Amino acid sequence: MNTIEKKSENVRYRLVDHWRAVAIILMIFFHFCFDLDVFGHIDIDVQEDLFWWFLPRLIVFMFMMAVGISLRLVHKNGLRLRKFWPRFVQLIFFAMTITITTYFMFPKSWVYFGTLHCIAVCSALALPFIQRPKLSGALGLLITIPALFGFNYPFPKMAHISMDYIPVLPWFGYVLLGIFIESKNWDKISYPRFKGDRILDFMGAHGLFIYVIHQPIMYGLIYGFYLLHRG
């Protein structure tokens, strides 16, 4: 592999990283409020309150779009399975870690198919569409539009209410739309640097790591605060 090819592998697009970083910030905010609710510090209703119902769906939408854009950025000139499989295995590992951890910590609402599970499955399903952006965009619209009007796609569900349940449909549709958007080069839109954007660069580039570690840290801190004040 020549130097130019090596450099092209390491190119990052700021808009994509910043998009992902904003999703991460919103996710941290949501989980922080959720944890406060668990310990009775605040009261949020994710079913009846429109803001709290909409926020997690916005976050998942942003993540899924980023997945599609990133897949095409990496594989648009041909599938690079040596790059795909390690990432896929990493996603599966962390997804199963979340499943096992929540099963023991929250037995009434443990995660059996959450965001990372969905991202892993959708990433594999999207591979045949990466070089077919027009088909990807059309199918993405075909999948997502009915859901916007209230259609619920069938997907296996367990009896308990999971704290994070993200079925493949309609969310796979947003991955497909992300593939189409990247084909139009919208992700390469440039804009001036601004104060703090290096933080967004970092968050976008290390999104999976932040996703995995942020909740155990926040939950532990809030739980410790709860124990101190209860005593």
mmCIF file of C-alpha atoms in Angstrom:
data_model
loop_
_atom_site.group_PDB
_atom_site.id
_atom_site.type_symbol
_atom_site.label_atom_id
_atom_site.label_comp_id
_atom_site.label_asym_id
_atom_site.label_seq_id
_atom_site.Cartn_x
_atom_site.Cartn_y
_atom_site.Cartn_z
ATOM 1 C CA MET A 1 0.000 0.000 0.000
ATOM 2 C CA ASN A 2 1.491 3.356 -0.993
ATOM 3 C CA THR A 3 1.674 6.498 1.160
ATOM 4 C CA ILE A 4 -1.269 8.186 -0.559
ATOM 5 C CA GLU A 5 -3.507 5.170 0.076
ATOM 6 C CA LYS A 6 -2.441 5.076 3.721
ATOM 7 C CA LYS A 7 -3.231 8.749 4.138
ATOM 8 C CA SER A 8 -6.630 8.342 2.474
ATOM 9 C CA GLU A 9 -7.526 5.647 4.994
ATOM 10 C CA ASN A 10 -6.934 8.075 7.859
ATOM 11 C CA VAL A 11 -8.885 11.006 6.432
ATOM 12 C CA ARG A 12 -11.722 12.061 8.702
ATOM 13 C CA TYR A 13 -14.613 14.297 7.698
ATOM 14 C CA ARG A 14 -15.389 16.901 10.324
ATOM 15 C CA LEU A 15 -19.095 17.129 9.594
ATOM 16 C CA VAL A 16 -19.506 13.372 10.130
ATOM 17 C CA ASP A 17 -17.483 13.427 13.356
ATOM 18 C CA HIS A 18 -19.345 16.492 14.620
ATOM 19 C CA TRP A 19 -22.713 14.942 13.735
ATOM 20 C CA ARG A 20 -21.759 11.842 15.700
ATOM 21 C CA ALA A 21 -20.415 13.965 18.559
ATOM 22 C CA VAL A 22 -23.689 15.885 18.874
ATOM 23 C CA ALA A 23 -25.535 12.553 19.039
ATOM 24 C CA ILE A 24 -23.165 11.439 21.807
ATOM 25 C CA ILE A 25 -23.690 14.659 23.775
ATOM 26 C CA LEU A 26 -27.465 14.263 23.522
ATOM 27 C CA MET A 27 -27.135 10.618 24.578
ATOM 28 C CA ILE A 28 -25.053 11.522 27.636
ATOM 29 C CA PHE A 29 -27.591 14.186 28.596
ATOM 30 C CA PHE A 30 -30.472 11.727 28.222
ATOM 31 C CA HIS A 31 -28.761 8.980 30.205
ATOM 32 C CA PHE A 32 -27.748 11.453 32.919
ATOM 33 C CA CYS A 33 -31.377 12.536 33.324
ATOM 34 C CA PHE A 34 -32.524 8.909 33.143
ATOM 35 C CA ASP A 35 -30.128 7.950 35.938
ATOM 36 C CA LEU A 36 -31.306 10.881 38.056
ATOM 37 C CA ASP A 37 -34.857 9.652 37.519
ATOM 38 C CA VAL A 38 -33.914 6.110 38.586
ATOM 39 C CA PHE A 39 -32.702 7.418 41.953
ATOM 40 C CA GLY A 40 -35.626 9.783 42.417
ATOM 41 C CA HIS A 41 -33.776 13.077 41.949
ATOM 42 C CA ILE A 42 -35.989 14.138 39.030
ATOM 43 C CA ASP A 43 -39.078 12.767 37.319
ATOM 44 C CA ILE A 44 -39.131 12.113 33.569
ATOM 45 C CA ASP A 45 -41.772 10.276 31.563
ATOM 46 C CA VAL A 46 -40.419 8.773 28.340
ATOM 47 C CA GLN A 47 -43.875 7.591 27.284
ATOM 48 C CA GLU A 48 -46.160 10.573 27.890
ATOM 49 C CA ASP A 49 -43.838 13.596 27.774
ATOM 50 C CA LEU A 50 -43.200 14.528 24.115
ATOM 51 C CA PHE A 51 -39.677 15.848 24.730
ATOM 52 C CA TRP A 52 -38.482 12.737 26.565
ATOM 53 C CA TRP A 53 -40.237 10.482 24.039
ATOM 54 C CA PHE A 54 -38.665 12.269 21.072
ATOM 55 C CA LEU A 55 -35.101 12.738 22.381
ATOM 56 C CA PRO A 56 -33.956 9.069 22.400
ATOM 57 C CA ARG A 57 -35.452 8.562 18.936
ATOM 58 C CA LEU A 58 -33.563 11.588 17.638
ATOM 59 C CA ILE A 59 -30.353 10.178 19.091
ATOM 60 C CA VAL A 60 -30.838 6.773 17.446
ATOM 61 C CA PHE A 61 -31.715 8.463 14.140
ATOM 62 C CA MET A 62 -28.444 10.417 14.266
ATOM 63 C CA PHE A 63 -26.414 7.314 15.098
ATOM 64 C CA MET A 64 -27.983 5.265 12.296
ATOM 65 C CA MET A 65 -27.430 7.982 9.709
ATOM 66 C CA ALA A 66 -23.789 8.188 10.825
ATOM 67 C CA VAL A 67 -23.457 4.408 10.447
ATOM 68 C CA GLY A 68 -24.617 4.548 6.832
ATOM 69 C CA ILE A 69 -22.380 7.507 5.978
ATOM 70 C CA SER A 70 -19.354 5.876 7.621
ATOM 71 C CA LEU A 71 -19.930 2.536 5.890
ATOM 72 C CA ARG A 72 -19.924 4.170 2.487
ATOM 73 C CA LEU A 73 -16.886 6.311 3.305
ATOM 74 C CA VAL A 74 -14.914 3.164 4.099
ATOM 75 C CA HIS A 75 -16.273 0.765 1.470
ATOM 76 C CA LYS A 76 -17.492 2.833 -1.494
ATOM 77 C CA ASN A 77 -14.510 1.791 -3.640
ATOM 78 C CA GLY A 78 -14.995 -1.868 -2.767
ATOM 79 C CA LEU A 79 -15.760 -3.895 0.331
ATOM 80 C CA ARG A 80 -12.829 -3.934 2.717
ATOM 81 C CA LEU A 81 -13.760 -6.898 4.864
ATOM 82 C CA ARG A 82 -10.496 -6.796 6.794
ATOM 83 C CA LYS A 83 -11.633 -3.433 8.100
ATOM 84 C CA PHE A 84 -15.289 -4.408 8.521
ATOM 85 C CA TRP A 85 -15.003 -7.637 10.507
ATOM 86 C CA PRO A 86 -12.908 -6.358 13.453
ATOM 87 C CA ARG A 87 -15.348 -3.477 13.897
ATOM 88 C CA PHE A 88 -18.314 -5.838 13.598
ATOM 89 C CA VAL A 89 -16.881 -8.228 16.201
ATOM 90 C CA GLN A 90 -16.197 -5.248 18.475
ATOM 91 C CA LEU A 91 -19.824 -4.128 18.177
ATOM 92 C CA ILE A 92 -21.100 -7.635 18.945
ATOM 93 C CA PHE A 93 -18.779 -7.918 21.949
ATOM 94 C CA PHE A 94 -19.905 -4.627 23.474
ATOM 95 C CA ALA A 95 -23.554 -5.345 22.659
ATOM 96 C CA MET A 96 -23.380 -8.675 24.473
ATOM 97 C CA THR A 97 -21.530 -7.033 27.366
ATOM 98 C CA ILE A 98 -24.439 -4.615 27.730
ATOM 99 C CA THR A 99 -26.915 -7.506 27.558
ATOM 100 C CA ILE A 100 -25.144 -9.522 30.255
ATOM 101 C CA THR A 101 -24.539 -6.512 32.511
ATOM 102 C CA THR A 102 -28.116 -5.247 32.342
ATOM 103 C CA TYR A 103 -29.478 -8.771 32.835
ATOM 104 C CA PHE A 104 -27.908 -8.902 36.289
ATOM 105 C CA MET A 105 -28.259 -5.226 37.226
ATOM 106 C CA PHE A 106 -31.758 -4.614 35.835
ATOM 107 C CA PRO A 107 -33.451 -8.031 35.545
ATOM 108 C CA LYS A 108 -36.861 -6.469 34.861
ATOM 109 C CA SER A 109 -35.688 -4.269 31.977
ATOM 110 C CA TRP A 110 -32.464 -5.791 30.650
ATOM 111 C CA VAL A 111 -31.326 -5.023 27.104
ATOM 112 C CA TYR A 112 -31.661 -7.891 24.637
ATOM 113 C CA PHE A 113 -31.625 -5.899 21.385
ATOM 114 C CA GLY A 114 -30.519 -2.332 21.898
ATOM 115 C CA THR A 115 -28.707 0.323 19.897
ATOM 116 C CA LEU A 116 -25.393 -1.513 19.505
ATOM 117 C CA HIS A 117 -27.139 -4.769 18.598
ATOM 118 C CA CYS A 118 -29.098 -2.924 15.929
ATOM 119 C CA ILE A 119 -26.031 -1.102 14.594
ATOM 120 C CA ALA A 120 -24.148 -4.396 14.266
ATOM 121 C CA VAL A 121 -26.959 -6.156 12.391
ATOM 122 C CA CYS A 122 -27.716 -3.138 10.191
ATOM 123 C CA SER A 123 -24.030 -2.748 9.329
ATOM 124 C CA ALA A 124 -23.937 -6.305 7.994
ATOM 125 C CA LEU A 125 -27.252 -5.937 6.154
ATOM 126 C CA ALA A 126 -26.061 -2.710 4.518
ATOM 127 C CA LEU A 127 -22.974 -4.176 2.838
ATOM 128 C CA PRO A 128 -24.740 -5.128 -0.446
ATOM 129 C CA PHE A 129 -26.141 -1.587 -0.745
ATOM 130 C CA ILE A 130 -22.959 0.446 -0.278
ATOM 131 C CA GLN A 131 -22.144 0.545 -3.998
ATOM 132 C CA ARG A 132 -25.821 1.072 -4.872
ATOM 133 C CA PRO A 133 -26.627 4.458 -3.295
ATOM 134 C CA LYS A 134 -29.709 5.201 -5.412
ATOM 135 C CA LEU A 135 -31.276 1.851 -4.538
ATOM 136 C CA SER A 136 -30.208 2.420 -0.948
ATOM 137 C CA GLY A 137 -31.912 5.821 -0.831
ATOM 138 C CA ALA A 138 -35.124 4.551 -2.420
ATOM 139 C CA LEU A 139 -35.332 1.551 -0.098
ATOM 140 C CA GLY A 140 -34.485 3.762 2.873
ATOM 141 C CA LEU A 141 -37.451 6.016 2.113
ATOM 142 C CA LEU A 142 -39.674 2.999 1.515
ATOM 143 C CA ILE A 143 -38.801 1.677 4.973
ATOM 144 C CA THR A 144 -38.835 4.901 6.992
ATOM 145 C CA ILE A 145 -41.855 6.777 5.616
ATOM 146 C CA PRO A 146 -44.501 4.259 6.803
ATOM 147 C CA ALA A 147 -42.931 4.315 10.283
ATOM 148 C CA LEU A 148 -43.219 8.107 10.397
ATOM 149 C CA PHE A 149 -46.961 7.660 9.942
ATOM 150 C CA GLY A 150 -47.220 5.177 12.794
ATOM 151 C CA PHE A 151 -46.676 1.818 11.086
ATOM 152 C CA ASN A 152 -44.996 -0.701 13.386
ATOM 153 C CA TYR A 153 -42.851 -3.319 11.681
ATOM 154 C CA PRO A 154 -43.024 -6.794 13.219
ATOM 155 C CA PHE A 155 -39.917 -7.730 15.171
ATOM 156 C CA PRO A 156 -39.380 -10.290 17.948
ATOM 157 C CA LYS A 157 -40.029 -8.870 21.413
ATOM 158 C CA MET A 158 -39.640 -10.389 24.832
ATOM 159 C CA ALA A 159 -42.254 -10.102 27.549
ATOM 160 C CA HIS A 160 -40.421 -7.499 29.619
ATOM 161 C CA ILE A 161 -40.016 -3.826 28.668
ATOM 162 C CA SER A 162 -36.355 -3.322 27.787
ATOM 163 C CA MET A 163 -34.625 -0.074 28.733
ATOM 164 C CA ASP A 164 -33.157 0.024 25.210
ATOM 165 C CA TYR A 165 -35.074 -1.711 22.432
ATOM 166 C CA ILE A 166 -34.128 -0.749 18.857
ATOM 167 C CA PRO A 167 -35.597 -3.105 16.215
ATOM 168 C CA VAL A 168 -33.930 -3.466 12.820
ATOM 169 C CA LEU A 169 -36.931 -1.888 11.093
ATOM 170 C CA PRO A 170 -37.419 0.998 10.597
ATOM 171 C CA TRP A 171 -33.920 1.958 11.812
ATOM 172 C CA PHE A 172 -32.146 0.087 9.017
ATOM 173 C CA GLY A 173 -33.827 2.545 6.670
ATOM 174 C CA TYR A 174 -31.820 5.429 8.142
ATOM 175 C CA VAL A 175 -28.576 3.514 7.602
ATOM 176 C CA LEU A 176 -29.558 3.180 3.938
ATOM 177 C CA LEU A 177 -30.357 6.897 3.758
ATOM 178 C CA GLY A 178 -26.937 7.627 5.244
ATOM 179 C CA ILE A 179 -25.345 5.642 2.410
ATOM 180 C CA PHE A 180 -27.274 7.710 -0.132
ATOM 181 C CA ILE A 181 -26.358 11.003 1.547
ATOM 182 C CA GLU A 182 -22.646 10.178 1.472
ATOM 183 C CA SER A 183 -22.906 9.496 -2.267
ATOM 184 C CA LYS A 184 -23.933 13.147 -2.702
ATOM 185 C CA ASN A 185 -20.848 14.293 -0.775
ATOM 186 C CA TRP A 186 -22.949 16.238 1.736
ATOM 187 C CA ASP A 187 -20.735 14.827 4.475
ATOM 188 C CA LYS A 188 -17.714 16.666 3.016
ATOM 189 C CA ILE A 189 -19.184 20.146 3.467
ATOM 190 C CA SER A 190 -16.447 22.327 4.960
ATOM 191 C CA TYR A 191 -16.860 25.100 7.520
ATOM 192 C CA PRO A 192 -14.496 27.210 9.642
ATOM 193 C CA ARG A 193 -12.959 25.939 12.832
ATOM 194 C CA PHE A 194 -14.595 27.204 16.010
ATOM 195 C CA LYS A 195 -13.864 27.188 19.713
ATOM 196 C CA GLY A 196 -14.258 23.728 21.150
ATOM 197 C CA ASP A 197 -14.514 21.880 17.856
ATOM 198 C CA ARG A 198 -11.437 19.797 18.697
ATOM 199 C CA ILE A 199 -13.505 18.256 21.479
ATOM 200 C CA LEU A 200 -16.171 17.361 18.932
ATOM 201 C CA ASP A 201 -13.461 15.905 16.678
ATOM 202 C CA PHE A 202 -12.325 13.646 19.518
ATOM 203 C CA MET A 203 -15.830 12.591 20.518
ATOM 204 C CA GLY A 204 -16.784 11.786 16.943
ATOM 205 C CA ALA A 205 -13.633 9.775 16.345
ATOM 206 C CA HIS A 206 -14.026 7.757 19.576
ATOM 207 C CA GLY A 207 -17.796 7.435 19.652
ATOM 208 C CA LEU A 208 -17.998 3.711 20.416
ATOM 209 C CA PHE A 209 -15.568 3.977 23.335
ATOM 210 C CA ILE A 210 -17.514 6.894 24.827
ATOM 211 C CA TYR A 211 -20.795 5.058 24.237
ATOM 212 C CA VAL A 212 -19.587 2.050 26.204
ATOM 213 C CA ILE A 213 -17.965 3.790 29.186
ATOM 214 C CA HIS A 214 -20.133 6.850 29.838
ATOM 215 C CA GLN A 215 -23.129 5.138 31.423
ATOM 216 C CA PRO A 216 -21.255 2.962 33.965
ATOM 217 C CA ILE A 217 -19.297 6.047 35.079
ATOM 218 C CA MET A 218 -22.364 8.286 35.394
ATOM 219 C CA TYR A 219 -24.478 5.615 37.032
ATOM 220 C CA GLY A 220 -21.725 4.864 39.539
ATOM 221 C CA LEU A 221 -21.266 8.537 40.432
ATOM 222 C CA ILE A 222 -24.995 9.176 40.820
ATOM 223 C CA TYR A 223 -25.402 5.987 42.844
ATOM 224 C CA GLY A 224 -22.542 7.067 45.117
ATOM 225 C CA PHE A 225 -24.149 10.497 45.531
ATOM 226 C CA TYR A 226 -27.444 8.767 46.331
ATOM 227 C CA LEU A 227 -25.829 6.585 49.019
ATOM 228 C CA LEU A 228 -24.056 9.549 50.627
ATOM 229 C CA HIS A 229 -27.197 11.627 50.878
ATOM 230 C CA ARG A 230 -29.364 8.709 51.954
ATOM 231 C CA GLY A 231 -26.990 8.047 54.818
#
